[in-house]
Amino acid sequence: MTPKRKERDSLGVREIPKQVYWGIQTLRALENFPVSGQRADPVFVSAYVSVKKACAMANRAAGALPAVKARAIVRACDEVLAGKFAGEFVVDVYQACAGTSFNMNVNEVLANRALQILGRDKGRYDVISPNDHVNCGQSTNDTFPTASHIAIMSAAGALDRSLVELAAAFKRKSKELSGVVKSARTHLQDAVPITLGQEFAAYAVALDSARRALGDSVLGLRHVALGGSAVGTGLNTPAGFKKRAVAILGRLTGLPLAAAKDGRYALQSHLPLTGCSAALRNLALELIRISGDLRLLASGPLTGFAEIVMPAVQPGSSMMPGKVNPSLAEALSQISFDVVAADATVALAAQAGQLDLNVMTPVSVYRILHSIRILDNFLPIFTRRCVAGLRADARRCRGYFDNNPSLATVLAPKIGYLKAAELFKESLAARVSVPRLAVRKGILTERQSKTLFGAGKLTGGR
């Protein structure tokens, strides 16, 4: 038989496995919400424990928490932040009560470890209580949003670096492919000339723009709800607690945190979260578009565009020998689809807030952190194993350029739109290039044709 200990909460007495650090309220959460098997992201656990450490230090300074208890709680926090007790944070990401289950999971783990530090048994909540001491001056309603903001800000830093590297890879590739002239395509139809380098440079600009927008949205998370307690009024917090706790938390996390200008707003509104989620969605939409373009450009090898060749990273078919697929680009699209779907969840959660509290924060932070995590996990792989190694089929690209009937556009200022359109049709029907046809018809001399249809001139020379 597993040794047990008894704990009491406002609903009664339950037996808890003696070896665990979580307690009775966590047990009830495990029974009530066995939903996904997904637990809080480690960055969120660290953010929440940092909040608890800051509060313990602020409460000690205010005289609201005895020094010996505060020191024990702070030491317990430090141990968790050092990587210990990771398996004790067991509440499912889908839970009720605005995150009360997870807040109490954290409170109980810290309380029981602090009790051990003081030489007491787990469950001796008359000595150190999850509610009265670890949660002193706090509510789930202000700590959970605060930890959410900190976790997202912390996780976003790594993603930002991954995006910088991806954009840089496209910039390098744009220089490498700057001399590869080809036919542009609009509406998936042949259009005027462009270079592969110009297309790749545009991808880099798009990623840089999406990255900056994401960074701006993350900065909007710097105002935190801590100190607002249950409804943003600061009830049951010591004098000066909000200012002191937020300042300490900023030092602990290294983030530019500030107390929310209005505590009520910070509990009611998800605007900072939806702003961040929307920026992630917009980034994902750009990644879907770019990965789709790469798949088209690599389509073939004989019956598609075949303008670029992606690195072969694995066999493409269990049936067709030798087939190679754009696997990494396809994976990036699927990952990005998930990010777009996550944003829909965050949007629904934001509008579901009622009156003085939005209780849907747990699902919002879970989906945002999930989006950041899967993008940050995969983008370095995509950068290194796909973008960095792809190459152009310059002959194929040049062939499209030379035979593109849309080159008739260049003659429109000289012969007019309608005559240029006729030349387009004749070129297409006869399978004769526009430059050659223009010379044959006496519209241009051979020398004029070479000058007018020079690749550098047609693509802006850059």
PDB file of N, CA, C and O in Angstrom, residues 238-311:
ATOM      1  N   PRO A 238      -0.980  44.119   1.388  1.00  0.00           N
ATOM      2  CA  PRO A 238      -0.333  45.096   2.278  1.00  0.00           C
ATOM      3  C   PRO A 238      -0.080  46.415   1.551  1.00  0.00           C
ATOM      4  O   PRO A 238      -0.019  46.459   0.310  1.00  0.00           O
ATOM      5  N   ALA A 239       0.073  47.463   2.320  1.00  0.00           N
ATOM      6  CA  ALA A 239       0.372  48.770   1.735  1.00  0.00           C
ATOM      7  C   ALA A 239       1.659  48.701   0.919  1.00  0.00           C
ATOM      8  O   ALA A 239       2.665  48.165   1.383  1.00  0.00           O
ATOM      9  N   GLY A 240       1.592  49.227  -0.299  1.00  0.00           N
ATOM     10  CA  GLY A 240       2.762  49.245  -1.176  1.00  0.00           C
ATOM     11  C   GLY A 240       3.104  47.918  -1.820  1.00  0.00           C
ATOM     12  O   GLY A 240       4.130  47.799  -2.496  1.00  0.00           O
ATOM     13  N   PHE A 241       2.262  46.915  -1.621  1.00  0.00           N
ATOM     14  CA  PHE A 241       2.564  45.566  -2.111  1.00  0.00           C
ATOM     15  C   PHE A 241       2.708  45.539  -3.634  1.00  0.00           C
ATOM     16  O   PHE A 241       3.663  44.956  -4.164  1.00  0.00           O
ATOM     17  N   LYS A 242       1.755  46.146  -4.350  1.00  0.00           N
ATOM     18  CA  LYS A 242       1.761  46.071  -5.809  1.00  0.00           C
ATOM     19  C   LYS A 242       3.071  46.604  -6.384  1.00  0.00           C
ATOM     20  O   LYS A 242       3.752  45.922  -7.160  1.00  0.00           O
ATOM     21  N   LYS A 243       3.427  47.804  -5.982  1.00  0.00           N
ATOM     22  CA  LYS A 243       4.633  48.427  -6.532  1.00  0.00           C
ATOM     23  C   LYS A 243       5.872  47.607  -6.202  1.00  0.00           C
ATOM     24  O   LYS A 243       6.732  47.364  -7.059  1.00  0.00           O
ATOM     25  N   ARG A 244       5.954  47.157  -4.956  1.00  0.00           N
ATOM     26  CA  ARG A 244       7.138  46.414  -4.524  1.00  0.00           C
ATOM     27  C   ARG A 244       7.213  45.050  -5.207  1.00  0.00           C
ATOM     28  O   ARG A 244       8.281  44.642  -5.698  1.00  0.00           O
ATOM     29  N   ALA A 245       6.104  44.335  -5.248  1.00  0.00           N
ATOM     30  CA  ALA A 245       6.092  42.988  -5.828  1.00  0.00           C
ATOM     31  C   ALA A 245       6.424  43.021  -7.314  1.00  0.00           C
ATOM     32  O   ALA A 245       7.188  42.178  -7.807  1.00  0.00           O
ATOM     33  N   VAL A 246       5.856  43.978  -8.038  1.00  0.00           N
ATOM     34  CA  VAL A 246       6.128  44.074  -9.481  1.00  0.00           C
ATOM     35  C   VAL A 246       7.587  44.444  -9.728  1.00  0.00           C
ATOM     36  O   VAL A 246       8.232  43.916 -10.647  1.00  0.00           O
ATOM     37  N   ALA A 247       8.124  45.336  -8.910  1.00  0.00           N
ATOM     38  CA  ALA A 247       9.532  45.713  -9.060  1.00  0.00           C
ATOM     39  C   ALA A 247      10.446  44.517  -8.822  1.00  0.00           C
ATOM     40  O   ALA A 247      11.411  44.281  -9.569  1.00  0.00           O
ATOM     41  N   ILE A 248      10.169  43.757  -7.774  1.00  0.00           N
ATOM     42  CA  ILE A 248      10.972  42.567  -7.481  1.00  0.00           C
ATOM     43  C   ILE A 248      10.847  41.557  -8.615  1.00  0.00           C
ATOM     44  O   ILE A 248      11.842  40.968  -9.068  1.00  0.00           O
ATOM     45  N   LEU A 249       9.634  41.370  -9.100  1.00  0.00           N
ATOM     46  CA  LEU A 249       9.397  40.409 -10.176  1.00  0.00           C
ATOM     47  C   LEU A 249      10.153  40.800 -11.446  1.00  0.00           C
ATOM     48  O   LEU A 249      10.696  39.932 -12.142  1.00  0.00           O
ATOM     49  N   GLY A 250      10.193  42.092 -11.726  1.00  0.00           N
ATOM     50  CA  GLY A 250      10.954  42.551 -12.876  1.00  0.00           C
ATOM     51  C   GLY A 250      12.437  42.216 -12.748  1.00  0.00           C
ATOM     52  O   GLY A 250      13.073  41.788 -13.714  1.00  0.00           O
ATOM     53  N   ARG A 251      12.973  42.387 -11.544  1.00  0.00           N
ATOM     54  CA  ARG A 251      14.387  42.064 -11.318  1.00  0.00           C
ATOM     55  C   ARG A 251      14.632  40.566 -11.437  1.00  0.00           C
ATOM     56  O   ARG A 251      15.646  40.137 -12.002  1.00  0.00           O
ATOM     57  N   LEU A 252      13.731  39.775 -10.891  1.00  0.00           N
ATOM     58  CA  LEU A 252      13.901  38.327 -10.931  1.00  0.00           C
ATOM     59  C   LEU A 252      13.867  37.781 -12.351  1.00  0.00           C
ATOM     60  O   LEU A 252      14.604  36.847 -12.687  1.00  0.00           O
ATOM     61  N   THR A 253      12.996  38.320 -13.179  1.00  0.00           N
ATOM     62  CA  THR A 253      12.801  37.791 -14.535  1.00  0.00           C
ATOM     63  C   THR A 253      13.651  38.494 -15.577  1.00  0.00           C
ATOM     64  O   THR A 253      13.815  37.980 -16.694  1.00  0.00           O
ATOM     65  N   GLY A 254      14.182  39.673 -15.229  1.00  0.00           N
ATOM     66  CA  GLY A 254      14.920  40.446 -16.213  1.00  0.00           C
ATOM     67  C   GLY A 254      14.042  41.066 -17.275  1.00  0.00           C
ATOM     68  O   GLY A 254      14.526  41.461 -18.342  1.00  0.00           O
ATOM     69  N   LEU A 255      12.754  41.186 -17.002  1.00  0.00           N
ATOM     70  CA  LEU A 255      11.804  41.745 -17.964  1.00  0.00           C
ATOM     71  C   LEU A 255      11.384  43.148 -17.537  1.00  0.00           C
ATOM     72  O   LEU A 255      11.326  43.446 -16.337  1.00  0.00           O
ATOM     73  N   PRO A 256      11.047  44.015 -18.491  1.00  0.00           N
ATOM     74  CA  PRO A 256      10.677  45.405 -18.172  1.00  0.00           C
ATOM     75  C   PRO A 256       9.228  45.517 -17.699  1.00  0.00           C
ATOM     76  O   PRO A 256       8.386  46.173 -18.322  1.00  0.00           O
ATOM     77  N   LEU A 257       8.923  44.910 -16.567  1.00  0.00           N
ATOM     78  CA  LEU A 257       7.552  44.837 -16.084  1.00  0.00           C
ATOM     79  C   LEU A 257       7.116  46.137 -15.415  1.00  0.00           C
ATOM     80  O   LEU A 257       7.923  46.861 -14.839  1.00  0.00           O
ATOM     81  N   ALA A 258       5.832  46.390 -15.465  1.00  0.00           N
ATOM     82  CA  ALA A 258       5.229  47.519 -14.766  1.00  0.00           C
ATOM     83  C   ALA A 258       3.836  47.102 -14.328  1.00  0.00           C
ATOM     84  O   ALA A 258       3.199  46.246 -14.957  1.00  0.00           O
ATOM     85  N   ALA A 259       3.372  47.682 -13.250  1.00  0.00           N
ATOM     86  CA  ALA A 259       2.010  47.384 -12.795  1.00  0.00           C
ATOM     87  C   ALA A 259       1.005  47.933 -13.800  1.00  0.00           C
ATOM     88  O   ALA A 259       1.210  49.002 -14.394  1.00  0.00           O
ATOM     89  N   ALA A 260      -0.072  47.190 -14.022  1.00  0.00           N
ATOM     90  CA  ALA A 260      -1.124  47.645 -14.923  1.00  0.00           C
ATOM     91  C   ALA A 260      -1.665  48.990 -14.461  1.00  0.00           C
ATOM     92  O   ALA A 260      -1.811  49.234 -13.258  1.00  0.00           O
ATOM     93  N   LYS A 261      -1.938  49.868 -15.410  1.00  0.00           N
ATOM     94  CA  LYS A 261      -2.427  51.201 -15.061  1.00  0.00           C
ATOM     95  C   LYS A 261      -3.799  51.143 -14.403  1.00  0.00           C
ATOM     96  O   LYS A 261      -4.141  51.997 -13.594  1.00  0.00           O
ATOM     97  N   ASP A 262      -4.568  50.138 -14.756  1.00  0.00           N
ATOM     98  CA  ASP A 262      -5.879  49.936 -14.131  1.00  0.00           C
ATOM     99  C   ASP A 262      -6.025  48.461 -13.817  1.00  0.00           C
ATOM    100  O   ASP A 262      -6.065  47.628 -14.731  1.00  0.00           O
ATOM    101  N   GLY A 263      -6.081  48.132 -12.530  1.00  0.00           N
ATOM    102  CA  GLY A 263      -6.153  46.743 -12.119  1.00  0.00           C
ATOM    103  C   GLY A 263      -7.406  46.045 -12.573  1.00  0.00           C
ATOM    104  O   GLY A 263      -7.393  44.837 -12.838  1.00  0.00           O
ATOM    105  N   ARG A 264      -8.503  46.780 -12.672  1.00  0.00           N
ATOM    106  CA  ARG A 264      -9.748  46.177 -13.141  1.00  0.00           C
ATOM    107  C   ARG A 264      -9.623  45.755 -14.602  1.00  0.00           C
ATOM    108  O   ARG A 264      -9.992  44.643 -14.988  1.00  0.00           O
ATOM    109  N   TYR A 265      -9.079  46.662 -15.413  1.00  0.00           N
ATOM    110  CA  TYR A 265      -8.867  46.346 -16.836  1.00  0.00           C
ATOM    111  C   TYR A 265      -7.987  45.109 -16.988  1.00  0.00           C
ATOM    112  O   TYR A 265      -8.250  44.243 -17.834  1.00  0.00           O
ATOM    113  N   ALA A 266      -6.950  45.004 -16.179  1.00  0.00           N
ATOM    114  CA  ALA A 266      -5.996  43.901 -16.320  1.00  0.00           C
ATOM    115  C   ALA A 266      -6.642  42.549 -16.064  1.00  0.00           C
ATOM    116  O   ALA A 266      -6.195  41.528 -16.597  1.00  0.00           O
ATOM    117  N   LEU A 267      -7.699  42.514 -15.262  1.00  0.00           N
ATOM    118  CA  LEU A 267      -8.396  41.265 -14.986  1.00  0.00           C
ATOM    119  C   LEU A 267      -9.536  41.004 -15.962  1.00  0.00           C
ATOM    120  O   LEU A 267      -9.869  39.860 -16.256  1.00  0.00           O
ATOM    121  N   GLN A 268     -10.125  42.083 -16.467  1.00  0.00           N
ATOM    122  CA  GLN A 268     -11.286  41.930 -17.346  1.00  0.00           C
ATOM    123  C   GLN A 268     -10.905  41.631 -18.790  1.00  0.00           C
ATOM    124  O   GLN A 268     -11.579  40.859 -19.475  1.00  0.00           O
ATOM    125  N   SER A 269      -9.838  42.280 -19.271  1.00  0.00           N
ATOM    126  CA  SER A 269      -9.541  42.273 -20.703  1.00  0.00           C
ATOM    127  C   SER A 269      -8.390  41.344 -21.062  1.00  0.00           C
ATOM    128  O   SER A 269      -7.400  41.248 -20.347  1.00  0.00           O
ATOM    129  N   HIS A 270      -8.537  40.699 -22.219  1.00  0.00           N
ATOM    130  CA  HIS A 270      -7.478  39.877 -22.794  1.00  0.00           C
ATOM    131  C   HIS A 270      -6.790  40.578 -23.962  1.00  0.00           C
ATOM    132  O   HIS A 270      -6.095  39.927 -24.743  1.00  0.00           O
ATOM    133  N   LEU A 271      -6.954  41.879 -24.072  1.00  0.00           N
ATOM    134  CA  LEU A 271      -6.426  42.586 -25.235  1.00  0.00           C
ATOM    135  C   LEU A 271      -4.930  42.341 -25.453  1.00  0.00           C
ATOM    136  O   LEU A 271      -4.509  42.097 -26.597  1.00  0.00           O
ATOM    137  N   PRO A 272      -4.090  42.386 -24.413  1.00  0.00           N
ATOM    138  CA  PRO A 272      -2.667  42.096 -24.661  1.00  0.00           C
ATOM    139  C   PRO A 272      -2.432  40.678 -25.181  1.00  0.00           C
ATOM    140  O   PRO A 272      -1.548  40.461 -26.017  1.00  0.00           O
ATOM    141  N   LEU A 273      -3.212  39.711 -24.692  1.00  0.00           N
ATOM    142  CA  LEU A 273      -3.054  38.332 -25.152  1.00  0.00           C
ATOM    143  C   LEU A 273      -3.523  38.171 -26.590  1.00  0.00           C
ATOM    144  O   LEU A 273      -2.867  37.493 -27.395  1.00  0.00           O
ATOM    145  N   THR A 274      -4.652  38.780 -26.932  1.00  0.00           N
ATOM    146  CA  THR A 274      -5.135  38.646 -28.306  1.00  0.00           C
ATOM    147  C   THR A 274      -4.207  39.364 -29.277  1.00  0.00           C
ATOM    148  O   THR A 274      -4.042  38.931 -30.423  1.00  0.00           O
ATOM    149  N   GLY A 275      -3.593  40.460 -28.834  1.00  0.00           N
ATOM    150  CA  GLY A 275      -2.633  41.141 -29.694  1.00  0.00           C
ATOM    151  C   GLY A 275      -1.454  40.258 -30.023  1.00  0.00           C
ATOM    152  O   GLY A 275      -1.007  40.178 -31.179  1.00  0.00           O
ATOM    153  N   CYS A 276      -0.944  39.553 -29.030  1.00  0.00           N
ATOM    154  CA  CYS A 276       0.176  38.642 -29.237  1.00  0.00           C
ATOM    155  C   CYS A 276      -0.230  37.455 -30.104  1.00  0.00           C
ATOM    156  O   CYS A 276       0.486  37.059 -31.022  1.00  0.00           O
ATOM    157  N   SER A 277      -1.400  36.912 -29.818  1.00  0.00           N
ATOM    158  CA  SER A 277      -1.884  35.768 -30.588  1.00  0.00           C
ATOM    159  C   SER A 277      -2.106  36.150 -32.044  1.00  0.00           C
ATOM    160  O   SER A 277      -1.787  35.382 -32.965  1.00  0.00           O
ATOM    161  N   ALA A 278      -2.655  37.333 -32.268  1.00  0.00           N
ATOM    162  CA  ALA A 278      -2.892  37.787 -33.641  1.00  0.00           C
ATOM    163  C   ALA A 278      -1.575  37.959 -34.396  1.00  0.00           C
ATOM    164  O   ALA A 278      -1.481  37.646 -35.588  1.00  0.00           O
ATOM    165  N   ALA A 279      -0.556  38.457 -33.697  1.00  0.00           N
ATOM    166  CA  ALA A 279       0.748  38.604 -34.344  1.00  0.00           C
ATOM    167  C   ALA A 279       1.329  37.237 -34.703  1.00  0.00           C
ATOM    168  O   ALA A 279       1.945  37.080 -35.767  1.00  0.00           O
ATOM    169  N   LEU A 280       1.141  36.255 -33.838  1.00  0.00           N
ATOM    170  CA  LEU A 280       1.578  34.899 -34.158  1.00  0.00           C
ATOM    171  C   LEU A 280       0.804  34.342 -35.343  1.00  0.00           C
ATOM    172  O   LEU A 280       1.369  33.677 -36.216  1.00  0.00           O
ATOM    173  N   ARG A 281      -0.497  34.616 -35.378  1.00  0.00           N
ATOM    174  CA  ARG A 281      -1.311  34.170 -36.513  1.00  0.00           C
ATOM    175  C   ARG A 281      -0.816  34.799 -37.816  1.00  0.00           C
ATOM    176  O   ARG A 281      -0.672  34.118 -38.844  1.00  0.00           O
ATOM    177  N   ASN A 282      -0.541  36.102 -37.787  1.00  0.00           N
ATOM    178  CA  ASN A 282      -0.081  36.770 -39.001  1.00  0.00           C
ATOM    179  C   ASN A 282       1.271  36.234 -39.454  1.00  0.00           C
ATOM    180  O   ASN A 282       1.521  36.092 -40.651  1.00  0.00           O
ATOM    181  N   LEU A 283       2.134  35.948 -38.490  1.00  0.00           N
ATOM    182  CA  LEU A 283       3.396  35.312 -38.821  1.00  0.00           C
ATOM    183  C   LEU A 283       3.147  33.958 -39.479  1.00  0.00           C
ATOM    184  O   LEU A 283       3.768  33.618 -40.502  1.00  0.00           O
ATOM    185  N   ALA A 284       2.236  33.185 -38.902  1.00  0.00           N
ATOM    186  CA  ALA A 284       1.937  31.859 -39.444  1.00  0.00           C
ATOM    187  C   ALA A 284       1.388  31.953 -40.864  1.00  0.00           C
ATOM    188  O   ALA A 284       1.726  31.135 -41.730  1.00  0.00           O
ATOM    189  N   LEU A 285       0.557  32.946 -41.124  1.00  0.00           N
ATOM    190  CA  LEU A 285       0.014  33.110 -42.468  1.00  0.00           C
ATOM    191  C   LEU A 285       1.123  33.395 -43.478  1.00  0.00           C
ATOM    192  O   LEU A 285       1.092  32.902 -44.617  1.00  0.00           O
ATOM    193  N   GLU A 286       2.111  34.192 -43.077  1.00  0.00           N
ATOM    194  CA  GLU A 286       3.240  34.446 -43.970  1.00  0.00           C
ATOM    195  C   GLU A 286       4.050  33.169 -44.188  1.00  0.00           C
ATOM    196  O   GLU A 286       4.495  32.889 -45.311  1.00  0.00           O
ATOM    197  N   LEU A 287       4.241  32.394 -43.133  1.00  0.00           N
ATOM    198  CA  LEU A 287       4.997  31.148 -43.269  1.00  0.00           C
ATOM    199  C   LEU A 287       4.264  30.155 -44.163  1.00  0.00           C
ATOM    200  O   LEU A 287       4.899  29.440 -44.959  1.00  0.00           O
ATOM    201  N   ILE A 288       2.944  30.107 -44.054  1.00  0.00           N
ATOM    202  CA  ILE A 288       2.153  29.233 -44.927  1.00  0.00           C
ATOM    203  C   ILE A 288       2.322  29.655 -46.383  1.00  0.00           C
ATOM    204  O   ILE A 288       2.522  28.831 -47.285  1.00  0.00           O
ATOM    205  N   ARG A 289       2.237  30.957 -46.622  1.00  0.00           N
ATOM    206  CA  ARG A 289       2.380  31.477 -47.984  1.00  0.00           C
ATOM    207  C   ARG A 289       3.768  31.165 -48.543  1.00  0.00           C
ATOM    208  O   ARG A 289       3.897  30.678 -49.678  1.00  0.00           O
ATOM    209  N   ILE A 290       4.805  31.427 -47.758  1.00  0.00           N
ATOM    210  CA  ILE A 290       6.166  31.224 -48.239  1.00  0.00           C
ATOM    211  C   ILE A 290       6.449  29.738 -48.465  1.00  0.00           C
ATOM    212  O   ILE A 290       7.035  29.352 -49.486  1.00  0.00           O
ATOM    213  N   SER A 291       6.044  28.897 -47.529  1.00  0.00           N
ATOM    214  CA  SER A 291       6.277  27.457 -47.702  1.00  0.00           C
ATOM    215  C   SER A 291       5.498  26.933 -48.900  1.00  0.00           C
ATOM    216  O   SER A 291       5.986  26.048 -49.625  1.00  0.00           O
ATOM    217  N   GLY A 292       4.304  27.482 -49.141  1.00  0.00           N
ATOM    218  CA  GLY A 292       3.535  27.097 -50.325  1.00  0.00           C
ATOM    219  C   GLY A 292       4.231  27.508 -51.604  1.00  0.00           C
ATOM    220  O   GLY A 292       4.258  26.755 -52.591  1.00  0.00           O
ATOM    221  N   ASP A 293       4.826  28.695 -51.608  1.00  0.00           N
ATOM    222  CA  ASP A 293       5.586  29.149 -52.771  1.00  0.00           C
ATOM    223  C   ASP A 293       6.768  28.219 -53.048  1.00  0.00           C
ATOM    224  O   ASP A 293       7.033  27.846 -54.200  1.00  0.00           O
ATOM    225  N   LEU A 294       7.478  27.860 -51.996  1.00  0.00           N
ATOM    226  CA  LEU A 294       8.634  26.987 -52.183  1.00  0.00           C
ATOM    227  C   LEU A 294       8.219  25.626 -52.741  1.00  0.00           C
ATOM    228  O   LEU A 294       8.921  25.045 -53.584  1.00  0.00           O
ATOM    229  N   ARG A 295       7.102  25.129 -52.292  1.00  0.00           N
ATOM    230  CA  ARG A 295       6.599  23.853 -52.820  1.00  0.00           C
ATOM    231  C   ARG A 295       6.280  23.968 -54.309  1.00  0.00           C
ATOM    232  O   ARG A 295       6.579  23.058 -55.092  1.00  0.00           O
ATOM    233  N   LEU A 296       5.659  25.095 -54.698  1.00  0.00           N
ATOM    234  CA  LEU A 296       5.359  25.300 -56.120  1.00  0.00           C
ATOM    235  C   LEU A 296       6.641  25.426 -56.937  1.00  0.00           C
ATOM    236  O   LEU A 296       6.783  24.800 -58.006  1.00  0.00           O
ATOM    237  N   LEU A 297       7.564  26.220 -56.452  1.00  0.00           N
ATOM    238  CA  LEU A 297       8.807  26.441 -57.189  1.00  0.00           C
ATOM    239  C   LEU A 297       9.611  25.150 -57.337  1.00  0.00           C
ATOM    240  O   LEU A 297      10.354  24.980 -58.305  1.00  0.00           O
ATOM    241  N   ALA A 298       9.462  24.249 -56.375  1.00  0.00           N
ATOM    242  CA  ALA A 298      10.189  22.983 -56.414  1.00  0.00           C
ATOM    243  C   ALA A 298       9.398  21.861 -57.079  1.00  0.00           C
ATOM    244  O   ALA A 298       9.908  20.741 -57.193  1.00  0.00           O
ATOM    245  N   SER A 299       8.183  22.133 -57.498  1.00  0.00           N
ATOM    246  CA  SER A 299       7.339  21.071 -58.061  1.00  0.00           C
ATOM    247  C   SER A 299       7.984  20.492 -59.317  1.00  0.00           C
ATOM    248  O   SER A 299       8.628  21.188 -60.086  1.00  0.00           O
ATOM    249  N   GLY A 300       7.800  19.205 -59.512  1.00  0.00           N
ATOM    250  CA  GLY A 300       8.431  18.529 -60.638  1.00  0.00           C
ATOM    251  C   GLY A 300       8.805  17.102 -60.265  1.00  0.00           C
ATOM    252  O   GLY A 300       8.046  16.442 -59.575  1.00  0.00           O
ATOM    253  N   PRO A 301       9.929  16.595 -60.715  1.00  0.00           N
ATOM    254  CA  PRO A 301      10.992  17.341 -61.392  1.00  0.00           C
ATOM    255  C   PRO A 301      10.758  17.590 -62.879  1.00  0.00           C
ATOM    256  O   PRO A 301      11.461  18.409 -63.468  1.00  0.00           O
ATOM    257  N   LEU A 302       9.793  16.910 -63.491  1.00  0.00           N
ATOM    258  CA  LEU A 302       9.589  17.078 -64.935  1.00  0.00           C
ATOM    259  C   LEU A 302       8.284  17.767 -65.289  1.00  0.00           C
ATOM    260  O   LEU A 302       8.204  18.435 -66.323  1.00  0.00           O
ATOM    261  N   THR A 303       7.276  17.618 -64.455  1.00  0.00           N
ATOM    262  CA  THR A 303       5.957  18.136 -64.836  1.00  0.00           C
ATOM    263  C   THR A 303       5.531  19.343 -64.010  1.00  0.00           C
ATOM    264  O   THR A 303       4.380  19.776 -64.096  1.00  0.00           O
ATOM    265  N   GLY A 304       6.437  19.908 -63.225  1.00  0.00           N
ATOM    266  CA  GLY A 304       6.111  21.083 -62.424  1.00  0.00           C
ATOM    267  C   GLY A 304       6.974  22.265 -62.812  1.00  0.00           C
ATOM    268  O   GLY A 304       7.573  22.298 -63.891  1.00  0.00           O
ATOM    269  N   PHE A 305       7.063  23.268 -61.929  1.00  0.00           N
ATOM    270  CA  PHE A 305       7.885  24.448 -62.207  1.00  0.00           C
ATOM    271  C   PHE A 305       9.373  24.084 -62.209  1.00  0.00           C
ATOM    272  O   PHE A 305      10.121  24.519 -63.068  1.00  0.00           O
ATOM    273  N   ALA A 306       9.773  23.346 -61.173  1.00  0.00           N
ATOM    274  CA  ALA A 306      11.151  22.849 -61.065  1.00  0.00           C
ATOM    275  C   ALA A 306      12.190  23.953 -61.186  1.00  0.00           C
ATOM    276  O   ALA A 306      13.251  23.767 -61.770  1.00  0.00           O
ATOM    277  N   GLU A 307      11.900  25.123 -60.627  1.00  0.00           N
ATOM    278  CA  GLU A 307      12.854  26.233 -60.673  1.00  0.00           C
ATOM    279  C   GLU A 307      13.872  26.155 -59.543  1.00  0.00           C
ATOM    280  O   GLU A 307      14.963  26.703 -59.654  1.00  0.00           O
ATOM    281  N   ILE A 308      13.498  25.499 -58.456  1.00  0.00           N
ATOM    282  CA  ILE A 308      14.436  25.285 -57.366  1.00  0.00           C
ATOM    283  C   ILE A 308      14.446  23.810 -57.009  1.00  0.00           C
ATOM    284  O   ILE A 308      13.501  23.066 -57.310  1.00  0.00           O
ATOM    285  N   VAL A 309      15.530  23.408 -56.380  1.00  0.00           N
ATOM    286  CA  VAL A 309      15.661  22.033 -55.897  1.00  0.00           C
ATOM    287  C   VAL A 309      15.903  22.094 -54.400  1.00  0.00           C
ATOM    288  O   VAL A 309      16.866  22.714 -53.937  1.00  0.00           O
ATOM    289  N   MET A 310      14.999  21.490 -53.632  1.00  0.00           N
ATOM    290  CA  MET A 310      15.158  21.462 -52.186  1.00  0.00           C
ATOM    291  C   MET A 310      16.061  20.307 -51.774  1.00  0.00           C
ATOM    292  O   MET A 310      16.107  19.271 -52.452  1.00  0.00           O
ATOM    293  N   PRO A 311      16.760  20.456 -50.664  1.00  0.00           N
ATOM    294  CA  PRO A 311      17.580  19.344 -50.177  1.00  0.00           C
ATOM    295  C   PRO A 311      16.716  18.118 -49.907  1.00  0.00           C
ATOM    296  O   PRO A 311      15.594  18.233 -49.397  1.00  0.00           O
TER     297      PRO A 311
END
